[in-house]
CSV table of C-alpha atoms in Angstrom, one decimal:
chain,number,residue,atom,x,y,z
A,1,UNK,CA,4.0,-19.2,0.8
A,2,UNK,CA,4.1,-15.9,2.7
A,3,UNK,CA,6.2,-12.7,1.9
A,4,UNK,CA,7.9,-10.6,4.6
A,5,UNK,CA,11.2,-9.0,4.5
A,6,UNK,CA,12.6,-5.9,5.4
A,7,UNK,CA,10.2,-3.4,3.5
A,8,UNK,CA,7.3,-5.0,4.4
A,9,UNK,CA,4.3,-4.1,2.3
A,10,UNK,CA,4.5,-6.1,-1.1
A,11,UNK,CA,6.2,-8.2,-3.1
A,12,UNK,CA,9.9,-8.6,-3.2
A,13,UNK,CA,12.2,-6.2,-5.8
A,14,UNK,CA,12.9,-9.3,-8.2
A,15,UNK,CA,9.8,-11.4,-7.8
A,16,UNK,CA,8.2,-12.5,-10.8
A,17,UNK,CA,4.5,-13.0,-10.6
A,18,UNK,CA,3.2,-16.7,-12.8
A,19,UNK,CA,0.0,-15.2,-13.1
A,20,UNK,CA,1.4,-13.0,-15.7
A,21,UNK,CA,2.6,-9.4,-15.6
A,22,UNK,CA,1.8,-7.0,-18.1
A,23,UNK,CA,3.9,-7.2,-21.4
A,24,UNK,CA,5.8,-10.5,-20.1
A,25,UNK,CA,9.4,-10.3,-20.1
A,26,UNK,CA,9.3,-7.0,-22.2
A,27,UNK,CA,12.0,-4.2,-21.4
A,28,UNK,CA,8.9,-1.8,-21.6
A,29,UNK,CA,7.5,-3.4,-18.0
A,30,UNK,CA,10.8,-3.0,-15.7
A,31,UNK,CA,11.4,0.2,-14.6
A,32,UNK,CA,14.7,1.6,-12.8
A,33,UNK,CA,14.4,1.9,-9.0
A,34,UNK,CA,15.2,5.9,-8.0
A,35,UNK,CA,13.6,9.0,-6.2
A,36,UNK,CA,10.5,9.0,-8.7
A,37,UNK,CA,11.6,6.6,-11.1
A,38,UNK,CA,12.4,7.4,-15.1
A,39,UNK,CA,9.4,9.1,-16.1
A,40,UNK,CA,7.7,8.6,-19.7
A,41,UNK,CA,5.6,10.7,-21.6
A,42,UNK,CA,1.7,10.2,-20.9
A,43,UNK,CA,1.0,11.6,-24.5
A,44,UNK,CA,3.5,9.2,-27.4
A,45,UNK,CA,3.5,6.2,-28.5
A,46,UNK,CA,5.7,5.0,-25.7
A,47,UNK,CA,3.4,6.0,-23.2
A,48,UNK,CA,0.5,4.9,-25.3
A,49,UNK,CA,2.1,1.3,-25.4
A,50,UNK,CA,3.2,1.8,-21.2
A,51,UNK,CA,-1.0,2.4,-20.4
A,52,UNK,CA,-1.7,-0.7,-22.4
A,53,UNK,CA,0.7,-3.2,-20.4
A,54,UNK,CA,-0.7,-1.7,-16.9
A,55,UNK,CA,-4.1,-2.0,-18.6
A,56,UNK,CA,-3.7,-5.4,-19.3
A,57,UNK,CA,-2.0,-6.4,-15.7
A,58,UNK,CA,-4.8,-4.2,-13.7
A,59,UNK,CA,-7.4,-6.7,-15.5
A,60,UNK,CA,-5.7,-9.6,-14.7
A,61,UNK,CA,-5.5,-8.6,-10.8
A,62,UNK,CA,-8.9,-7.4,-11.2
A,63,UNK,CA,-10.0,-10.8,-12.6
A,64,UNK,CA,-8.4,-12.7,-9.6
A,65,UNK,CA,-9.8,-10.5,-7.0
A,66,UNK,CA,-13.5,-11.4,-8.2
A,67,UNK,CA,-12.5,-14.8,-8.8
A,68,UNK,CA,-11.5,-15.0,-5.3
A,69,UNK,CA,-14.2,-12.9,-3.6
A,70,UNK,CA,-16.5,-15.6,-5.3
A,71,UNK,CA,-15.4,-18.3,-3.9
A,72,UNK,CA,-14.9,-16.5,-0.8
A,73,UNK,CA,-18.8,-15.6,-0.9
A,74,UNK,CA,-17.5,-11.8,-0.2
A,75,UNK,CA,-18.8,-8.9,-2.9
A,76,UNK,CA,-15.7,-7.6,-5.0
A,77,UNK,CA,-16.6,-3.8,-4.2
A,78,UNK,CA,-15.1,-4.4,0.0
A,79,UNK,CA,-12.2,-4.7,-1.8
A,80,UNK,CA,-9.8,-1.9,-2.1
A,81,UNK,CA,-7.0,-2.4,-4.5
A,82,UNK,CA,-4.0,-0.7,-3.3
A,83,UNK,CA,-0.9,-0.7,-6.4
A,84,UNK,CA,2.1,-0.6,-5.1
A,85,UNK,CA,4.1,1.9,-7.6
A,86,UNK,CA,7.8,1.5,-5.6
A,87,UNK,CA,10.6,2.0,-7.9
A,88,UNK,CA,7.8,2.9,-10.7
A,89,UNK,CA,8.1,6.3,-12.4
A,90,UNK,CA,5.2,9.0,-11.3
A,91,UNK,CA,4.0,8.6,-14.9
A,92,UNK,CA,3.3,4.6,-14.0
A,93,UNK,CA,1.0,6.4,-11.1
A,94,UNK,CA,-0.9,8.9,-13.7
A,95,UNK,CA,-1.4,6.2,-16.2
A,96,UNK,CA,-2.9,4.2,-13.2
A,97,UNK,CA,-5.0,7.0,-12.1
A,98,UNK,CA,-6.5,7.4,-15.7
A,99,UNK,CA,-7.3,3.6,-15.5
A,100,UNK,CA,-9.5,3.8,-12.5
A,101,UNK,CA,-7.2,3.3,-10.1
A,102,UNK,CA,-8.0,5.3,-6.8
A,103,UNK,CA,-4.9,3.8,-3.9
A,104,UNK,CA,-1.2,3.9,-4.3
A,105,UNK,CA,1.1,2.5,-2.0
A,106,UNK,CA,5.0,3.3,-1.7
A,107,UNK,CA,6.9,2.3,0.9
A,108,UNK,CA,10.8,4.7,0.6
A,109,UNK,CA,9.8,8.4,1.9
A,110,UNK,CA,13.3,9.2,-0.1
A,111,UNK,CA,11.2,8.2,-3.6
A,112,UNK,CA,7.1,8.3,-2.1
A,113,UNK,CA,7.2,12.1,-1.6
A,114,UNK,CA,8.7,13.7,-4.9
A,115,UNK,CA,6.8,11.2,-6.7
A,116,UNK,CA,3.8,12.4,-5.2
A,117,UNK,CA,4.2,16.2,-6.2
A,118,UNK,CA,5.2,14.9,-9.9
A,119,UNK,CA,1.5,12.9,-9.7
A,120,UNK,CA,0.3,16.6,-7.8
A,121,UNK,CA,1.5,18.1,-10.9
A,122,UNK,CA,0.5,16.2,-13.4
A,123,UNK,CA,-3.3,15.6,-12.3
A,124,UNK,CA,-3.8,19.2,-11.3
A,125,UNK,CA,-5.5,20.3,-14.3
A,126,UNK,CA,-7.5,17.0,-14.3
A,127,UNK,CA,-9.3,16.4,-11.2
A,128,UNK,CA,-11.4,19.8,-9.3
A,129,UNK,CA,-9.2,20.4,-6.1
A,130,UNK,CA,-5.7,18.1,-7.4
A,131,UNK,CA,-3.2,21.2,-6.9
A,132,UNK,CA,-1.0,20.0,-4.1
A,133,UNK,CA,-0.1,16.7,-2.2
A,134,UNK,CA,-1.4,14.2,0.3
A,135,UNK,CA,-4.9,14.7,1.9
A,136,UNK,CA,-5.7,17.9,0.5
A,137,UNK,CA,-5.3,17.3,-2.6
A,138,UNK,CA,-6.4,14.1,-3.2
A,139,UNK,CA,-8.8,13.2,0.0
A,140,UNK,CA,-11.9,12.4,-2.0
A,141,UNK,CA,-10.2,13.3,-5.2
A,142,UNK,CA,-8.3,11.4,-7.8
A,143,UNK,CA,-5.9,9.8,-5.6
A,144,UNK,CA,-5.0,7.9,-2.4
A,145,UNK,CA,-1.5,7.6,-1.1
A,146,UNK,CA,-1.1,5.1,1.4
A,147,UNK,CA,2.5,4.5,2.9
A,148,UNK,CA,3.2,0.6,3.8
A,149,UNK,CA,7.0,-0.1,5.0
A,150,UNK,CA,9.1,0.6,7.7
A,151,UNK,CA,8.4,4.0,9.2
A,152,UNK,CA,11.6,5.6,11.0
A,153,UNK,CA,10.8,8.8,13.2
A,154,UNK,CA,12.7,11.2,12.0
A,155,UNK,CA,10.7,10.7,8.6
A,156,UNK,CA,7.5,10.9,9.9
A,157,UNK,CA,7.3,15.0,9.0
A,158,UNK,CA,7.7,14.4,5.3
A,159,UNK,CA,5.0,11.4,5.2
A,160,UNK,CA,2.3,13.0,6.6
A,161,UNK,CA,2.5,15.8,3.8
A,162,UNK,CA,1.1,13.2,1.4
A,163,UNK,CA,0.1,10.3,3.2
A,164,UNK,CA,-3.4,9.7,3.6
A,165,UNK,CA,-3.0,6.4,5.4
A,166,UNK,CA,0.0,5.0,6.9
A,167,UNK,CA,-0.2,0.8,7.3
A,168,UNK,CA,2.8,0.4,9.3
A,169,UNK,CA,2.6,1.7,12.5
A,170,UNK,CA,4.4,-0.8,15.2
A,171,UNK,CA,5.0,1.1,18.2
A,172,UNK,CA,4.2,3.9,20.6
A,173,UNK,CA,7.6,5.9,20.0
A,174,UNK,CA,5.8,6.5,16.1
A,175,UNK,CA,2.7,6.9,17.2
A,176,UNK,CA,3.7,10.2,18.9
A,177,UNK,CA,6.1,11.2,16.3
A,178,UNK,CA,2.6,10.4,13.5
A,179,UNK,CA,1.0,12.7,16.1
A,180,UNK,CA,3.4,15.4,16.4
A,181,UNK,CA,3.9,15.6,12.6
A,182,UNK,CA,0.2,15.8,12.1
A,183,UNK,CA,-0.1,18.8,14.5
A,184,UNK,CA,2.6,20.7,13.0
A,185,UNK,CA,1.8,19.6,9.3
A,186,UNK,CA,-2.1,19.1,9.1
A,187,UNK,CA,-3.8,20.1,12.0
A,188,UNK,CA,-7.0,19.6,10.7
A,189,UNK,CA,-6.4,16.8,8.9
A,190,UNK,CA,-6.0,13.6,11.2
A,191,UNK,CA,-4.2,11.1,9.8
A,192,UNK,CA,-5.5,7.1,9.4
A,193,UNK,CA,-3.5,4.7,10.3
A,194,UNK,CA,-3.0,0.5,10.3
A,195,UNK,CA,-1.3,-1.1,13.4
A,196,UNK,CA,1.3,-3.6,11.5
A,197,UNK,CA,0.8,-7.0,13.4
A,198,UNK,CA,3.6,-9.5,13.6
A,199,UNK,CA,2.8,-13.0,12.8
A,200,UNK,CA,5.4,-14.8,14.0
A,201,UNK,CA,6.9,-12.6,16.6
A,202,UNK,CA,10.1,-12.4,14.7
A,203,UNK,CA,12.8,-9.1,15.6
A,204,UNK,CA,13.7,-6.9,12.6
A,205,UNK,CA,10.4,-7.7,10.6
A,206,UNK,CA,8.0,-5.2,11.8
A,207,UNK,CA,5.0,-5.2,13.3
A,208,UNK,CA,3.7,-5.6,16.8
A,209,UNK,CA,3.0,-8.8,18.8
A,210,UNK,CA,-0.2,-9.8,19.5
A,211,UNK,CA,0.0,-9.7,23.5
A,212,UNK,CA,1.7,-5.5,22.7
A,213,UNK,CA,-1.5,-5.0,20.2
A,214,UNK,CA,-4.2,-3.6,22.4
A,215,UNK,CA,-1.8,-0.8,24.2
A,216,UNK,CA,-0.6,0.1,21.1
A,217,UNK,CA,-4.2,1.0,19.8
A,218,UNK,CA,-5.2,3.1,23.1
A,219,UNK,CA,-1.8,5.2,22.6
A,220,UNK,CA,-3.3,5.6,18.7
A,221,UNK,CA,-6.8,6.1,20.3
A,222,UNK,CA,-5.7,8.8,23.1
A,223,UNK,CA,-4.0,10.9,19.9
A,224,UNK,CA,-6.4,13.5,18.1
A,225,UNK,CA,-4.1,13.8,15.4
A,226,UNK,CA,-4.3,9.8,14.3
A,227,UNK,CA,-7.5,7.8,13.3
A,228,UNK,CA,-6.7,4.2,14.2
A,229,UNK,CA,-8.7,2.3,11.5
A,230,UNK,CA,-7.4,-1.2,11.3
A,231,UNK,CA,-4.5,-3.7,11.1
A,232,UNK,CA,-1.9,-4.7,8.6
A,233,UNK,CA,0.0,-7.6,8.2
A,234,UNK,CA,2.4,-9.9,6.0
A,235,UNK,CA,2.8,-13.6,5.9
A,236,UNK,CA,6.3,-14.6,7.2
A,237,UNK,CA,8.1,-16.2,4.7
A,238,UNK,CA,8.2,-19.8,5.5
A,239,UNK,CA,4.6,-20.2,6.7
A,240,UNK,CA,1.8,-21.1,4.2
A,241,UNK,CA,-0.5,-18.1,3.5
A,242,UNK,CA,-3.6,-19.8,4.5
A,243,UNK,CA,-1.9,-20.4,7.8
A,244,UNK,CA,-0.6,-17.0,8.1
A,245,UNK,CA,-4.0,-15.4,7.0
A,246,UNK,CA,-6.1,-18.0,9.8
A,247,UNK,CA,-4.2,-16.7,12.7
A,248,UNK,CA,-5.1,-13.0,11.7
A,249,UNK,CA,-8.2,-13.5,11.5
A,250,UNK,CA,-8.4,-15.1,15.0
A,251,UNK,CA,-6.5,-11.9,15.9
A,252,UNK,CA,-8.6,-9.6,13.8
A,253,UNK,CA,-11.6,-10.8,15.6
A,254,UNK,CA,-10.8,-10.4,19.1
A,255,UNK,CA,-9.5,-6.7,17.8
A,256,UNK,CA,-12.5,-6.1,16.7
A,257,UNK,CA,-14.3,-6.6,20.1
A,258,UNK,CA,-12.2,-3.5,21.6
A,259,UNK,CA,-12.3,-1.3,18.3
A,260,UNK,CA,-15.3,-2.1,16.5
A,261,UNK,CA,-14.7,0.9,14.3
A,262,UNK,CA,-10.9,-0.3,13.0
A,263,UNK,CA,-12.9,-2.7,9.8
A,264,UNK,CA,-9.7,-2.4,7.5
A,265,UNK,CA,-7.6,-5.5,7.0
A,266,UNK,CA,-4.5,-5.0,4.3
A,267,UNK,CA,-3.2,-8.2,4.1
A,268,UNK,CA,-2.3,-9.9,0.6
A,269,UNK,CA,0.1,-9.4,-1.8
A,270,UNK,CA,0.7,-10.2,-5.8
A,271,UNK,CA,1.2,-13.7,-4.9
A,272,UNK,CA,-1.3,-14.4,-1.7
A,273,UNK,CA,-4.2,-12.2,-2.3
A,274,UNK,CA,-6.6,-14.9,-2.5
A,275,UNK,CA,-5.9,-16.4,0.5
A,276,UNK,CA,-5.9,-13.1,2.2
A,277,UNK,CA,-9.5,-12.2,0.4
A,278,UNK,CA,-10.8,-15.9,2.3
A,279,UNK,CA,-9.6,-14.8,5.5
A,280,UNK,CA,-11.5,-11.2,5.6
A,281,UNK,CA,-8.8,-9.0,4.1
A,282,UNK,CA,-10.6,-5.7,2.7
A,283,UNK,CA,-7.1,-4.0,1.1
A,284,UNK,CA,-4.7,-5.9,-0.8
A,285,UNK,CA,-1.0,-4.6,-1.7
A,286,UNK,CA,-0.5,-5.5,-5.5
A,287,UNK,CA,2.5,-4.3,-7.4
A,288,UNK,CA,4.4,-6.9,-10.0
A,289,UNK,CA,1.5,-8.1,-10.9
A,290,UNK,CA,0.0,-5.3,-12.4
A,291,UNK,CA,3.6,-3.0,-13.1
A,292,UNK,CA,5.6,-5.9,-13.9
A,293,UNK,CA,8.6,-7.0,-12.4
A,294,UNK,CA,11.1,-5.4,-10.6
A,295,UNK,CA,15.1,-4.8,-11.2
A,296,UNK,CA,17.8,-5.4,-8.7
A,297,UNK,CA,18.3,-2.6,-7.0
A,298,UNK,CA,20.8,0.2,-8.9
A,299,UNK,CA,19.5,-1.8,-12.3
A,300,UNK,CA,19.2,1.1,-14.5
């Protein structure tokens, strides 16, 4: 089944992935949800053990994304992996970082941009060029951030300072707000963004309808500051994935006709990457089933 709800992006706070996260049901694999998350040392034997379980779940997502771009007929390098680190301490993103992992996603400005200056921090001395946030410092270099939920105006300033790509741009109002951040922030930095592309059509979700999409892309297009590179989208929750992922690629390719540049498709989460992978998807959103699962909210 398909995924949306409020923080669009990945899977839900409490969802439990049967493919197996890393260390099953072990303490060690929850982490408290918080501004950056309880951070554990990358050097003892608690960290040691930490890298291990996120080891073990990054091969098993690994796994299934070659599985599926095999039967898909689709080579597993036009996939980007994007892990989804939300509520997961900044340690949880260095540990990644060391295991190959090039794209983080976050979706809460409150927790995404602290975390990113403890990542800033902790990678400086490790990768030429690491010694701030967002584009540039890690634009090329050891890390991607990419921001997936529900973008509200006013926080548009404080994403751009570490964003590198922003998946969930739904309408013209933070298009200019991306634009006037960028100017003021980054001037020489455009900044890449996804148009977030409702489904179903359904109010409080996110994401533009499909009859709004084009106009939304020429106000992206007519803006210096932005690079429009593709869409974004999210199963609704009571359709079937391959239904969900059939009608955006029916939508993805008359897109493509106006913008033949805009190639990136994240669509597909811990639970529907698969289907998203058949249907032309070239990011997918992965958290639980590489972190492990998630407490209820204010779970310490």
């Amino acid at each position: 089944m398909g995924g949306q709800g409020p923080n669009a992006g990945e899977d839900n706070a409490t969802q439990v992935e049967p493919s197996g996260h890393p260390g099953g049901s072990s303490a060690a694999a929850r982490r408290p949800e918080g501004a950056a998350g309880r951070d554990t040392s990358t050097g003892d034997d608690a960290g040691a053990v930490r890298r291990a379980e996120l080891a073990d779940g990054l091969a098993r997502v690994r796994a299934r994304i070659a599985a599926a771009c095999a039967a898909a007929g689709r080579d597993p390098g036009e996939i980007t992996l994007v892990a989804v680190t939300k509520t997961y301490p900044a340690s949880d993103v260095v540990h990644l970082r060391h295991l190959g992992v090039r794209d983080v996603g976050e979706n809460r400005d409150a927790e995404a941009a602290p975390k990113a200056a403890l990542v800033a921090g902790a990678l400086a001395g490790w990768a030429p060029g690491a010694a701030g946030t967002g584009a540039a410092a890690f634009g090329g270099g050891p890390l991607t951030w990419h921001y997936i939920g529900q973008l509200q105006r006013n926080k548009a300033r404080s994403v751009v300072r570490y964003a590198d790509m922003v998946h969930s741009v739904d309408r013209e109002s933070l298009v200019d707000a991306l634009a006037a951040a960028v100017a003021r922030e980054r001037p020489d930095r455009p900044l890449d963004v996804l148009l977030q592309l409702s489904l179903d059509g359904a109010v409080g979700r996110g994401g533009v309808p499909e009859p709004e999409l084009m106009a939304l892309a020429e106000a992206v297009v007519r803006r210096p500051e932005l690079r429009l590179r593709g869409l974004m989208a999210v199963a609704p929750l009571d359709w079937e994935a391959a239904r969900a992922f059939g009608v955006l690629a029916e939508y993805t390719a008359k897109f493509l006709v106006g913008y033949p540049t805009a190639t990136v498709l994240s669509a597909g989460m811990s639970g529907d990457l698969a289907e998203a992978i058949a249907f032309g998807a070239t990011h997918v959103r992965v958290g639980s089933a590489i972190l492990g699962s998630r407490p209820p909210a204010g779970l310490a």
